[in-house]
Coordinates of C-alpha atoms in Angstrom, one line a residue:
Chain A
M1 CA 17.2 3.2 25.5
E2 CA 17.5 4.5 21.9
S3 CA 21.2 5.1 21.2
D4 CA 20.6 8.6 19.8
R5 CA 18.9 9.9 23.0
L6 CA 20.4 10.9 26.3
V7 CA 17.2 9.6 28.0
S8 CA 14.3 7.9 26.4
K9 CA 11.9 7.2 29.3
I10 CA 11.5 9.6 32.2
L11 CA 9.4 8.6 35.2
L12 CA 8.1 11.3 37.5
F13 CA 7.4 10.4 41.2
I14 CA 4.5 12.4 42.4
D15 CA 4.0 12.3 46.2
G16 CA 1.8 15.4 46.7
S17 CA 4.7 17.5 48.1
E18 CA 5.4 20.9 47.0
G19 CA 8.6 19.6 45.4
C20 CA 6.9 17.1 43.2
I21 CA 5.2 19.8 41.1
Y22 CA 8.6 21.4 40.4
A23 CA 10.0 17.9 39.6
A24 CA 7.1 17.5 37.2
K25 CA 7.8 20.9 35.5
F26 CA 11.5 20.0 35.2
G27 CA 10.6 16.6 33.8
I28 CA 8.3 18.2 31.2
A29 CA 11.1 20.6 30.1
L30 CA 13.5 17.7 29.9
A31 CA 11.1 15.5 27.9
K32 CA 10.5 18.4 25.6
V33 CA 14.2 19.0 24.9
T34 CA 15.2 15.3 24.7
G35 CA 12.1 13.8 23.1
A36 CA 11.8 11.2 25.9
E37 CA 8.6 9.5 26.9
L38 CA 7.2 10.8 30.2
K39 CA 5.1 9.1 32.8
A40 CA 3.9 10.4 36.2
L41 CA 3.3 8.0 38.9
Y42 CA 1.4 8.7 42.2
V43 CA 1.4 6.2 45.0
V44 CA -1.2 6.3 47.7
N45 CA 1.1 5.5 50.5
T46 CA -1.0 3.1 52.4
N47 CA 2.1 2.0 54.3
L48 CA 2.4 5.4 55.9
L49 CA -1.2 5.5 56.8
R50 CA -0.8 2.1 58.5
Q51 CA 2.2 3.4 60.5
L52 CA 0.3 6.5 61.6
E53 CA -2.5 4.2 62.8
K54 CA 0.0 1.9 64.6
A55 CA 1.5 5.0 66.3
R56 CA -2.0 5.9 67.4
I57 CA -1.8 9.2 65.6
F58 CA -4.8 8.0 63.5
V59 CA -7.6 5.9 64.5
K60 CA -8.8 3.1 62.2
V61 CA -11.6 5.2 60.7
E62 CA -9.1 7.9 59.8
E63 CA -6.8 5.5 58.1
I64 CA -9.7 4.4 55.8
D65 CA -11.0 8.0 55.2
F66 CA -7.5 9.3 54.4
G67 CA -6.7 6.4 52.1
R68 CA -9.8 7.4 50.1
D69 CA -9.0 11.1 50.2
L70 CA -5.4 10.5 49.2
E71 CA -6.5 8.6 46.2
E72 CA -8.7 11.5 45.2
D73 CA -5.7 13.9 45.9
G74 CA -3.5 11.7 43.7
R75 CA -6.0 11.8 40.8
R76 CA -6.1 15.6 41.2
Y77 CA -2.3 15.9 41.1
L78 CA -2.1 13.7 38.1
R79 CA -4.7 15.8 36.2
H80 CA -2.7 18.9 37.2
I81 CA 0.5 17.5 35.8
T82 CA -1.2 16.3 32.6
E83 CA -2.5 19.9 32.2
L84 CA 1.1 21.2 32.8
A85 CA 2.3 18.9 30.0
L86 CA -0.4 19.8 27.6
R87 CA 0.3 23.5 28.0
K88 CA 3.7 22.7 26.5
E89 CA 2.1 20.5 23.9
L90 CA 3.4 17.3 25.5
S91 CA 1.4 14.2 26.4
L92 CA 2.3 11.9 29.2
E93 CA 1.1 8.7 30.7
T94 CA -0.2 8.7 34.3
E95 CA -0.7 5.9 36.8
L96 CA -2.0 5.7 40.4
L97 CA -1.0 2.8 42.6
K98 CA -1.7 2.0 46.2
G99 CA 0.8 0.4 48.6
N100 CA 4.3 0.8 49.7
A101 CA 5.5 3.8 47.9
H102 CA 9.3 3.0 47.5
E103 CA 8.6 -0.6 46.5
L104 CA 6.0 0.3 43.9
V105 CA 8.1 3.1 42.4
I106 CA 11.2 0.9 42.1
Q107 CA 9.0 -1.9 40.6
E108 CA 7.7 0.7 38.0
I109 CA 11.2 1.8 37.0
R110 CA 11.8 -1.8 36.1
N111 CA 8.5 -2.6 34.5
W112 CA 8.3 0.5 32.5
N113 CA 12.0 0.4 31.7
A114 CA 12.6 4.0 32.9
D115 CA 16.1 5.3 32.4
L116 CA 15.6 8.4 34.5
L117 CA 13.6 9.0 37.6
I118 CA 12.8 12.6 38.7
I119 CA 11.8 13.4 42.2
G120 CA 11.3 16.5 44.3
E121 CA 13.5 17.7 47.1
L122 CA 14.2 15.2 49.9
E123 CA 13.1 15.7 53.5
P124 CA 15.8 16.2 56.2
V125 CA 17.5 13.0 57.3
L126 CA 16.8 12.5 61.0
S127 CA 18.0 9.1 62.1
K128 CA 18.5 5.6 60.9
Q129 CA 15.8 4.5 63.4
D130 CA 13.3 6.8 61.7
T131 CA 10.0 4.9 61.4
F132 CA 8.3 7.6 59.4
H133 CA 11.1 7.7 56.9
D134 CA 11.1 9.7 53.7
E135 CA 10.0 7.4 50.9
A136 CA 11.7 9.6 48.2
E137 CA 15.0 9.1 50.0
I138 CA 14.7 5.3 49.9
I139 CA 13.7 5.5 46.2
F140 CA 16.7 7.7 45.6
R141 CA 19.0 5.1 47.1
K142 CA 17.5 2.0 45.8
A143 CA 16.4 3.0 42.2
R144 CA 18.3 1.1 39.5
C145 CA 18.2 4.0 37.1
S146 CA 19.7 7.5 37.4
V147 CA 17.7 9.8 39.7
L148 CA 17.4 13.5 39.4
V149 CA 16.5 15.5 42.5
V150 CA 14.9 18.8 41.5
K151 CA 15.8 21.9 43.6
N152 CA 15.6 25.6 43.1
P153 CA 11.9 26.1 42.4
E154 CA 12.2 29.7 41.1
L155 CA 14.7 28.5 38.3
V156 CA 12.5 25.5 37.5
D157 CA 9.5 27.8 37.2
Q158 CA 11.4 30.0 34.8
I159 CA 12.6 27.0 32.7
Y160 CA 9.1 25.8 32.5
E161 CA 7.6 29.2 31.6
E162 CA 10.2 29.9 28.9
L163 CA 9.6 26.5 27.3
S164 CA 7.9 27.0 23.9
Chain B
M1 CA 7.1 21.1 53.7
K2 CA 9.0 21.9 56.9
L3 CA 7.4 22.5 60.3
S4 CA 9.4 25.6 60.7
T5 CA 7.6 27.2 57.7
L6 CA 4.4 26.9 59.6
L7 CA 5.7 28.3 62.8
E8 CA 6.1 31.8 64.1
R9 CA 6.6 33.0 67.6
K10 CA 2.9 33.8 67.9
N11 CA 1.8 30.2 67.4
I12 CA 4.1 28.7 69.9
V13 CA 3.0 28.7 73.5
V14 CA 5.6 28.4 76.2
P15 CA 4.5 27.5 78.9
L16 CA 0.9 26.5 78.4
L17 CA -1.1 27.8 81.3
S18 CA -4.1 25.5 81.0
L19 CA -4.3 22.4 83.2
D20 CA -6.9 20.3 81.5
K21 CA -7.5 18.7 78.2
Q22 CA -10.1 21.0 76.6
P23 CA -8.5 24.2 77.9
V24 CA -5.2 23.2 76.5
I25 CA -6.7 22.5 73.1
E26 CA -8.4 25.9 73.2
E27 CA -5.2 27.7 74.3
L28 CA -3.3 26.1 71.4
L29 CA -6.2 27.0 69.1
D30 CA -6.0 30.6 70.1
A31 CA -2.3 30.5 69.2
A32 CA -3.3 29.0 65.8
C33 CA -5.9 31.7 65.4
A34 CA -3.2 34.3 65.8
T35 CA -1.8 33.2 62.4
G36 CA -5.0 34.5 60.7
K37 CA -5.5 31.2 59.0
V38 CA -8.4 30.1 61.3
T39 CA -11.6 31.5 59.6
D40 CA -14.1 29.9 62.1
R41 CA -12.7 29.3 65.6
A42 CA -15.9 27.5 66.9
K43 CA -16.0 25.1 64.0
A44 CA -12.3 24.4 64.3
L45 CA -12.7 23.6 68.0
Q46 CA -15.6 21.3 67.3
A47 CA -13.6 19.5 64.7
L48 CA -10.7 19.0 67.2
L49 CA -13.1 17.8 70.0
D50 CA -14.9 15.5 67.6
R51 CA -11.5 14.0 66.7
E52 CA -10.6 13.5 70.4
R53 CA -13.9 11.7 70.9
L54 CA -12.8 9.0 68.4
G55 CA -9.7 8.4 70.6
S56 CA -7.2 10.6 72.4
T57 CA -4.4 12.1 70.5
G58 CA -2.3 11.9 73.6
L59 CA 0.5 9.5 72.5
E60 CA 3.5 8.2 74.4
K61 CA 6.4 9.9 76.1
G62 CA 4.6 13.1 76.7
L63 CA 3.7 13.8 73.1
A64 CA 0.2 14.9 72.0
I65 CA -0.9 15.7 68.5
P66 CA -4.5 17.1 68.6
H67 CA -5.4 17.3 64.9
A68 CA -8.4 17.7 62.6
R69 CA -9.4 18.4 59.1
T70 CA -12.0 21.1 58.6
N71 CA -12.7 23.9 56.2
A72 CA -12.7 26.3 59.2
V73 CA -9.0 27.0 58.3
D74 CA -7.4 28.4 55.2
G75 CA -4.8 25.9 54.2
I76 CA -2.8 24.3 57.1
V77 CA -2.1 25.7 60.5
L78 CA 0.1 24.4 63.3
A79 CA 0.6 25.5 67.0
V80 CA 3.1 24.2 69.4
G81 CA 2.7 24.2 73.1
I82 CA 4.9 23.1 76.0
A83 CA 3.5 22.2 79.4
P84 CA 6.5 21.6 81.6
D85 CA 4.5 20.0 84.4
G86 CA 2.3 18.0 82.1
V87 CA -1.4 17.7 81.5
E88 CA -3.8 14.8 81.9
F89 CA -4.6 14.2 78.1
Q90 CA -5.7 10.5 78.3
A91 CA -2.4 9.5 76.8
A92 CA -1.8 6.1 75.4
D93 CA 0.8 5.3 78.0
G94 CA -1.2 6.8 80.9
N95 CA 1.4 9.5 81.6
F96 CA 0.8 13.2 81.5
S97 CA 1.4 15.0 78.2
N98 CA 3.8 17.9 78.0
L99 CA 4.7 18.5 74.3
F100 CA 1.8 19.5 72.1
F101 CA 1.5 20.0 68.3
L102 CA -1.9 21.1 67.2
L103 CA -2.5 20.7 63.5
I104 CA -5.6 21.7 61.5
A105 CA -5.9 21.5 57.8
S106 CA -8.6 22.3 55.3
E107 CA -10.3 19.3 53.5
A108 CA -8.2 19.9 50.4
M109 CA -4.9 19.6 52.1
T110 CA -4.9 15.9 52.9
T111 CA -1.6 15.0 51.4
T112 CA 0.2 17.9 53.1
Y113 CA -1.7 17.2 56.3
I114 CA -0.5 13.5 56.4
Q115 CA 3.0 14.5 55.5
I116 CA 3.1 17.0 58.4
L117 CA 1.8 14.5 60.9
A118 CA 4.4 12.0 59.8
L119 CA 7.1 14.7 60.1
I120 CA 6.0 15.6 63.6
A121 CA 6.1 11.9 64.5
R122 CA 9.6 11.6 62.9
L123 CA 11.0 14.6 64.8
S124 CA 9.4 13.6 68.1
Q125 CA 11.0 10.2 67.9
Q126 CA 14.3 11.9 68.6
E127 CA 15.0 11.9 72.4
S128 CA 17.3 14.8 72.2
F129 CA 14.8 17.0 70.3
R130 CA 12.1 16.3 72.8
R131 CA 14.3 16.9 75.7
N132 CA 15.6 20.2 74.2
L133 CA 12.0 21.4 73.4
L134 CA 10.9 20.7 77.0
A135 CA 13.8 22.8 78.3
A136 CA 12.9 25.7 76.0
K137 CA 11.7 28.8 77.8
T138 CA 10.6 31.0 75.0
P139 CA 8.9 30.6 71.6
S140 CA 12.0 31.8 69.9
E141 CA 14.0 29.0 71.5
V142 CA 11.4 26.5 70.2
L143 CA 11.5 27.9 66.7
D144 CA 15.3 27.8 66.7
L145 CA 15.3 24.1 67.8
V146 CA 12.8 23.2 65.1
K147 CA 14.8 25.0 62.4
K148 CA 18.0 23.4 63.6
V149 CA 16.7 19.9 63.5
E150 CA 15.2 20.4 60.0
E151 CA 18.4 21.9 58.5

Protein backbone atom coordinates (compact mmCIF):
# COMPACT_ATOMS: atom_id res chain seq x y z
CA MET A 1 0.00 0.00 0.00
CA GLU A 2 1.27 3.44 -0.85
CA SER A 3 1.95 5.36 2.34
CA ASP A 4 -0.02 8.45 1.30
CA ARG A 5 -3.22 6.55 0.63
CA LEU A 6 -5.82 5.22 3.01
CA VAL A 7 -6.48 2.36 0.60
CA SER A 8 -4.74 1.56 -2.65
CA LYS A 9 -6.41 -1.61 -3.97
CA ILE A 10 -10.11 -2.22 -3.53
CA LEU A 11 -11.57 -5.58 -4.47
CA LEU A 12 -15.33 -5.85 -5.06
CA PHE A 13 -16.99 -9.21 -4.50
CA ILE A 14 -19.82 -9.53 -6.99
CA ASP A 15 -22.17 -12.43 -6.29
CA GLY A 16 -25.27 -11.42 -8.24
CA SER A 17 -27.18 -10.39 -5.14
CA GLU A 18 -29.04 -7.08 -4.92
CA GLY A 19 -26.50 -5.97 -2.35
CA CYS A 20 -23.48 -6.46 -4.59
CA ILE A 21 -24.55 -3.65 -6.92
CA TYR A 22 -24.65 -1.26 -3.97
CA ALA A 23 -21.28 -2.60 -2.85
CA ALA A 24 -19.97 -1.81 -6.32
CA LYS A 25 -21.42 1.72 -6.28
CA PHE A 26 -19.87 2.36 -2.88
CA GLY A 27 -16.56 0.93 -4.09
CA ILE A 28 -16.63 3.20 -7.11
CA ALA A 29 -17.26 6.22 -4.87
CA LEU A 30 -14.46 5.21 -2.51
CA ALA A 31 -12.01 4.59 -5.36
CA LYS A 32 -12.89 7.96 -6.84
CA VAL A 33 -12.23 9.75 -3.54
CA THR A 34 -9.09 7.83 -2.56
CA GLY A 35 -7.58 7.21 -5.99
CA ALA A 36 -7.39 3.50 -5.22
CA GLU A 37 -7.29 0.83 -7.92
CA LEU A 38 -10.53 -1.08 -8.27
CA LYS A 39 -11.21 -4.65 -9.30
CA ALA A 40 -14.52 -6.50 -9.51
CA LEU A 41 -14.50 -10.26 -9.06
CA TYR A 42 -17.42 -12.54 -9.87
CA VAL A 43 -17.22 -16.19 -8.91
CA VAL A 44 -19.49 -18.76 -10.52
CA ASN A 45 -20.19 -20.71 -7.37
CA THR A 46 -19.94 -24.23 -8.74
CA ASN A 47 -19.68 -25.44 -5.16
CA LEU A 48 -23.24 -24.29 -4.44
CA LEU A 49 -24.49 -25.92 -7.65
CA ARG A 50 -22.92 -29.21 -6.57
CA GLN A 51 -24.54 -28.89 -3.13
CA LEU A 52 -27.94 -28.28 -4.70
CA GLU A 53 -27.45 -31.34 -6.88
CA LYS A 54 -26.31 -33.40 -3.91
CA ALA A 55 -29.41 -32.30 -1.98
CA ARG A 56 -31.48 -33.43 -5.01
CA ILE A 57 -32.87 -29.93 -5.51
CA PHE A 58 -31.18 -29.99 -8.91
CA VAL A 59 -30.73 -32.87 -11.28
CA LYS A 60 -27.38 -33.22 -13.04
CA VAL A 61 -28.53 -31.55 -16.24
CA GLU A 62 -29.67 -28.49 -14.26
CA GLU A 63 -26.29 -28.25 -12.53
CA ILE A 64 -24.63 -28.06 -15.95
CA ASP A 65 -27.20 -25.65 -17.44
CA PHE A 66 -27.12 -23.35 -14.44
CA GLY A 67 -23.33 -23.33 -14.37
CA ARG A 68 -23.33 -22.07 -17.95
CA ASP A 69 -26.09 -19.53 -17.27
CA LEU A 70 -24.40 -18.25 -14.11
CA GLU A 71 -21.26 -17.64 -16.12
CA GLU A 72 -23.29 -15.54 -18.57
CA ASP A 73 -24.95 -13.74 -15.63
CA GLY A 74 -21.54 -13.05 -14.16
CA ARG A 75 -20.30 -11.50 -17.39
CA ARG A 76 -23.45 -9.34 -17.48
CA TYR A 77 -22.91 -8.16 -13.89
CA LEU A 78 -19.29 -7.32 -14.59
CA ARG A 79 -20.26 -5.38 -17.74
CA HIS A 80 -22.86 -3.47 -15.72
CA ILE A 81 -20.34 -2.58 -13.01
CA THR A 82 -17.81 -1.52 -15.63
CA GLU A 83 -20.47 0.82 -17.05
CA LEU A 84 -21.24 2.17 -13.56
CA ALA A 85 -17.56 2.96 -13.13
CA LEU A 86 -17.20 4.49 -16.59
CA ARG A 87 -20.14 6.79 -15.89
CA LYS A 88 -17.98 8.25 -13.13
CA GLU A 89 -14.93 8.31 -15.38
CA LEU A 90 -13.25 5.49 -13.54
CA SER A 91 -11.80 2.34 -15.02
CA LEU A 92 -11.70 -0.96 -13.24
CA GLU A 93 -10.36 -4.42 -13.80
CA THR A 94 -12.80 -7.36 -13.86
CA GLU A 95 -12.33 -11.09 -13.49
CA LEU A 96 -14.66 -14.07 -13.57
CA LEU A 97 -13.63 -17.27 -11.85
CA LYS A 98 -15.36 -20.61 -11.28
CA GLY A 99 -15.22 -22.74 -8.18
CA ASN A 100 -15.55 -22.36 -4.44
CA ALA A 101 -16.47 -18.69 -3.98
CA HIS A 102 -14.90 -18.02 -0.60
CA GLU A 103 -11.64 -19.82 -1.40
CA LEU A 104 -11.24 -17.96 -4.68
CA VAL A 105 -12.02 -14.56 -3.21
CA ILE A 106 -9.58 -15.07 -0.35
CA GLN A 107 -6.95 -16.25 -2.83
CA GLU A 108 -7.57 -13.19 -5.01
CA ILE A 109 -7.17 -10.84 -2.03
CA ARG A 110 -3.72 -12.35 -1.54
CA ASN A 111 -2.70 -12.56 -5.22
CA TRP A 112 -3.88 -9.07 -6.15
CA ASN A 113 -2.68 -7.63 -2.86
CA ALA A 114 -6.02 -6.01 -2.06
CA ASP A 115 -6.12 -3.92 1.08
CA LEU A 116 -9.89 -3.56 1.20
CA LEU A 117 -12.65 -5.94 0.21
CA ILE A 118 -16.16 -4.57 -0.31
CA ILE A 119 -19.17 -6.87 -0.16
CA GLY A 120 -22.95 -6.53 -0.08
CA GLU A 121 -25.13 -7.16 2.92
CA LEU A 122 -24.85 -10.61 4.50
CA GLU A 123 -27.66 -13.14 4.62
CA PRO A 124 -29.22 -14.08 7.95
CA VAL A 125 -27.21 -16.46 10.11
CA LEU A 126 -29.20 -19.63 10.60
CA SER A 127 -27.06 -22.28 12.22
CA LYS A 128 -23.54 -23.64 12.39
CA GLN A 129 -24.71 -26.76 10.59
CA ASP A 130 -25.90 -24.70 7.66
CA THR A 131 -24.87 -26.59 4.50
CA PHE A 132 -25.95 -23.86 2.11
CA HIS A 133 -23.99 -21.23 3.99
CA ASP A 134 -23.58 -17.66 2.90
CA GLU A 135 -20.25 -17.44 1.06
CA ALA A 136 -19.99 -13.71 1.77
CA GLU A 137 -20.07 -14.39 5.49
CA ILE A 138 -17.20 -16.86 5.26
CA ILE A 139 -15.23 -14.37 3.17
CA PHE A 140 -16.00 -11.67 5.76
CA ARG A 141 -14.55 -13.85 8.51
CA LYS A 142 -11.55 -15.27 6.66
CA ALA A 143 -10.33 -12.34 4.58
CA ARG A 144 -6.83 -11.16 5.48
CA CYS A 145 -7.61 -7.55 4.60
CA SER A 146 -10.24 -5.16 5.97
CA VAL A 147 -13.77 -5.89 4.80
CA LEU A 148 -16.47 -3.31 4.28
CA VAL A 149 -20.08 -4.53 4.31
CA VAL A 150 -22.25 -2.06 2.44
CA LYS A 151 -25.71 -1.33 3.83
CA ASN A 152 -28.31 1.37 3.38
CA PRO A 153 -28.98 1.17 -0.40
CA GLU A 154 -30.76 4.55 -0.58
CA LEU A 155 -27.78 6.39 0.87
CA VAL A 156 -25.35 4.50 -1.39
CA ASP A 157 -27.43 5.44 -4.44
CA GLN A 158 -27.35 9.06 -3.35
CA ILE A 159 -23.58 8.97 -2.79
CA TYR A 160 -23.07 7.39 -6.22
CA GLU A 161 -25.38 9.81 -8.03
CA GLU A 162 -23.80 12.88 -6.42
CA LEU A 163 -20.32 11.72 -7.38
CA SER A 164 -18.87 14.00 -10.03
CA MET B 1 -32.95 -11.40 -1.15
CA LYS B 2 -35.21 -12.65 1.62
CA LEU B 3 -38.03 -15.15 1.13
CA SER B 4 -40.35 -12.87 3.04
CA THR B 5 -39.97 -10.21 0.34
CA LEU B 6 -41.53 -12.67 -2.11
CA LEU B 7 -44.38 -13.69 0.17
CA GLU B 8 -47.78 -12.21 0.88
CA ARG B 9 -50.81 -13.85 2.40
CA LYS B 10 -52.23 -14.51 -1.08
CA ASN B 11 -49.37 -16.74 -2.22
CA ILE B 12 -49.40 -18.89 0.91
CA VAL B 13 -51.83 -21.83 0.96
CA VAL B 14 -52.75 -23.31 4.33
CA PRO B 15 -53.93 -26.00 4.12
CA LEU B 16 -53.46 -27.29 0.60
CA LEU B 17 -56.68 -29.00 -0.46
CA SER B 18 -55.29 -31.12 -3.31
CA LEU B 19 -54.32 -34.70 -2.68
CA ASP B 20 -52.15 -35.60 -5.66
CA LYS B 21 -48.96 -34.32 -7.20
CA GLN B 22 -50.15 -32.36 -10.23
CA PRO B 23 -53.18 -30.84 -8.46
CA VAL B 24 -50.87 -29.65 -5.65
CA ILE B 25 -48.58 -28.02 -8.20
CA GLU B 26 -51.60 -26.38 -9.84
CA GLU B 27 -52.98 -25.16 -6.51
CA LEU B 28 -49.63 -23.59 -5.65
CA LEU B 29 -49.37 -22.15 -9.15
CA ASP B 30 -52.78 -20.51 -8.70
CA ALA B 31 -51.46 -18.89 -5.53
CA ALA B 32 -48.39 -17.74 -7.46
CA CYS B 33 -50.69 -16.31 -10.15
CA ALA B 34 -52.42 -14.23 -7.46
CA THR B 35 -49.25 -12.14 -7.24
CA GLY B 36 -49.79 -10.96 -10.80
CA LYS B 37 -46.28 -12.00 -11.80
CA VAL B 38 -47.30 -15.09 -13.79
CA THR B 39 -47.94 -13.89 -17.32
CA ASP B 40 -48.76 -17.28 -18.88
CA ARG B 41 -50.17 -19.88 -16.48
CA ALA B 42 -50.24 -22.74 -19.01
CA LYS B 43 -46.63 -22.21 -19.98
CA ALA B 44 -45.56 -21.95 -16.34
CA LEU B 45 -47.37 -25.19 -15.51
CA GLN B 46 -45.73 -26.93 -18.44
CA ALA B 47 -42.30 -25.78 -17.25
CA LEU B 48 -42.98 -27.11 -13.74
CA LEU B 49 -44.23 -30.45 -15.03
CA ASP B 50 -41.31 -30.75 -17.46
CA ARG B 51 -38.96 -30.22 -14.51
CA GLU B 52 -40.76 -32.90 -12.49
CA ARG B 53 -40.25 -35.33 -15.36
CA LEU B 54 -36.47 -34.93 -14.95
CA GLY B 55 -36.82 -36.08 -11.36
CA SER B 56 -39.20 -35.38 -8.52
CA THR B 57 -38.62 -32.21 -6.52
CA GLY B 58 -39.95 -34.05 -3.49
CA LEU B 59 -36.95 -34.15 -1.16
CA GLU B 60 -36.57 -35.55 2.33
CA LYS B 61 -38.38 -34.89 5.62
CA GLY B 62 -41.58 -33.73 3.93
CA LEU B 63 -40.01 -30.90 1.94
CA ALA B 64 -40.81 -30.39 -1.75
CA ILE B 65 -39.51 -27.57 -3.94
CA PRO B 66 -41.24 -27.67 -7.33
CA HIS B 67 -39.34 -25.19 -9.43
CA ALA B 68 -38.74 -24.05 -12.98
CA ARG B 69 -37.27 -21.26 -15.05
CA THR B 70 -39.51 -19.88 -17.73
CA ASN B 71 -40.31 -16.55 -19.28
CA ALA B 72 -43.95 -17.18 -18.35
CA VAL B 73 -43.26 -15.13 -15.23
CA ASP B 74 -42.14 -11.61 -14.66
CA GLY B 75 -39.08 -11.78 -12.43
CA ILE B 76 -39.34 -14.34 -9.67
CA VAL B 77 -42.39 -15.75 -7.93
CA LEU B 78 -42.77 -17.97 -4.89
CA ALA B 79 -45.72 -19.79 -3.36
CA VAL B 80 -45.73 -21.72 -0.10
CA GLY B 81 -48.16 -24.48 0.76
CA ILE B 82 -48.72 -26.75 3.72
CA ALA B 83 -50.44 -30.12 3.52
CA PRO B 84 -50.73 -31.34 7.12
CA ASP B 85 -51.64 -34.88 6.08
CA GLY B 86 -49.00 -35.08 3.39
CA VAL B 87 -49.17 -35.78 -0.33
CA GLU B 88 -47.56 -38.54 -2.39
CA PHE B 89 -44.98 -36.49 -4.30
CA GLN B 90 -42.47 -39.24 -5.19
CA ALA B 91 -40.15 -37.88 -2.53
CA ALA B 92 -36.53 -39.02 -2.30
CA ASP B 93 -37.09 -40.73 1.06
CA GLY B 94 -40.38 -42.35 0.02
CA ASN B 95 -42.39 -40.39 2.58
CA PHE B 96 -45.30 -38.06 1.93
CA SER B 97 -44.49 -34.39 1.36
CA ASN B 98 -46.19 -31.75 3.48
CA LEU B 99 -44.19 -28.54 3.11
CA PHE B 100 -44.08 -27.02 -0.37
CA PHE B 101 -42.12 -24.12 -1.80
CA LEU B 102 -42.97 -23.50 -5.45
CA LEU B 103 -40.48 -21.25 -7.19
CA ILE B 104 -40.61 -19.95 -10.74
CA ALA B 105 -38.18 -17.46 -12.24
CA SER B 106 -37.68 -15.87 -15.59
CA GLU B 107 -34.64 -16.94 -17.62
CA ALA B 108 -32.81 -13.73 -16.75
CA MET B 109 -33.04 -14.37 -13.00
CA THR B 110 -30.67 -17.33 -12.76
CA THR B 111 -28.48 -15.97 -9.98
CA THR B 112 -31.39 -14.89 -7.80
CA TYR B 113 -33.19 -18.16 -8.52
CA ILE B 114 -30.25 -20.22 -7.29
CA GLN B 115 -29.81 -18.01 -4.26
CA ILE B 116 -33.49 -18.42 -3.34
CA LEU B 117 -33.35 -22.19 -3.80
CA ALA B 118 -30.30 -22.31 -1.53
CA LEU B 119 -32.07 -20.09 1.00
CA ILE B 120 -35.14 -22.36 1.03
CA ALA B 121 -32.83 -25.33 1.57
CA ARG B 122 -31.02 -23.47 4.37
CA LEU B 123 -34.21 -22.53 6.18
CA SER B 124 -35.74 -25.94 5.76
CA GLN B 125 -32.75 -27.65 7.32
CA GLN B 126 -33.87 -26.16 10.63
CA GLU B 127 -36.02 -28.70 12.41
CA SER B 128 -37.80 -26.09 14.54
CA PHE B 129 -38.65 -23.95 11.50
CA ARG B 130 -40.17 -26.93 9.67
CA ARG B 131 -42.09 -27.99 12.77
CA ASN B 132 -43.47 -24.49 13.35
CA LEU B 133 -44.48 -24.08 9.72
CA LEU B 134 -46.34 -27.38 9.78
CA ALA B 135 -48.22 -26.23 12.86
CA ALA B 136 -49.27 -22.94 11.21
CA LYS B 137 -52.99 -22.55 10.62
CA THR B 138 -53.08 -19.39 8.54
CA PRO B 139 -51.03 -17.65 5.83
CA SER B 140 -50.31 -14.83 8.30
CA GLU B 141 -48.73 -17.29 10.72
CA VAL B 142 -46.54 -18.70 7.95
CA LEU B 143 -45.48 -15.22 6.88
CA ASP B 144 -44.64 -14.26 10.46
CA LEU B 145 -42.54 -17.41 10.91
CA VAL B 146 -40.57 -16.76 7.72
CA LYS B 147 -39.99 -13.13 8.70
CA LYS B 148 -38.90 -14.15 12.18
CA VAL B 149 -36.36 -16.71 11.00
CA GLU B 150 -34.93 -14.23 8.51
CA GLU B 151 -34.55 -11.41 11.01
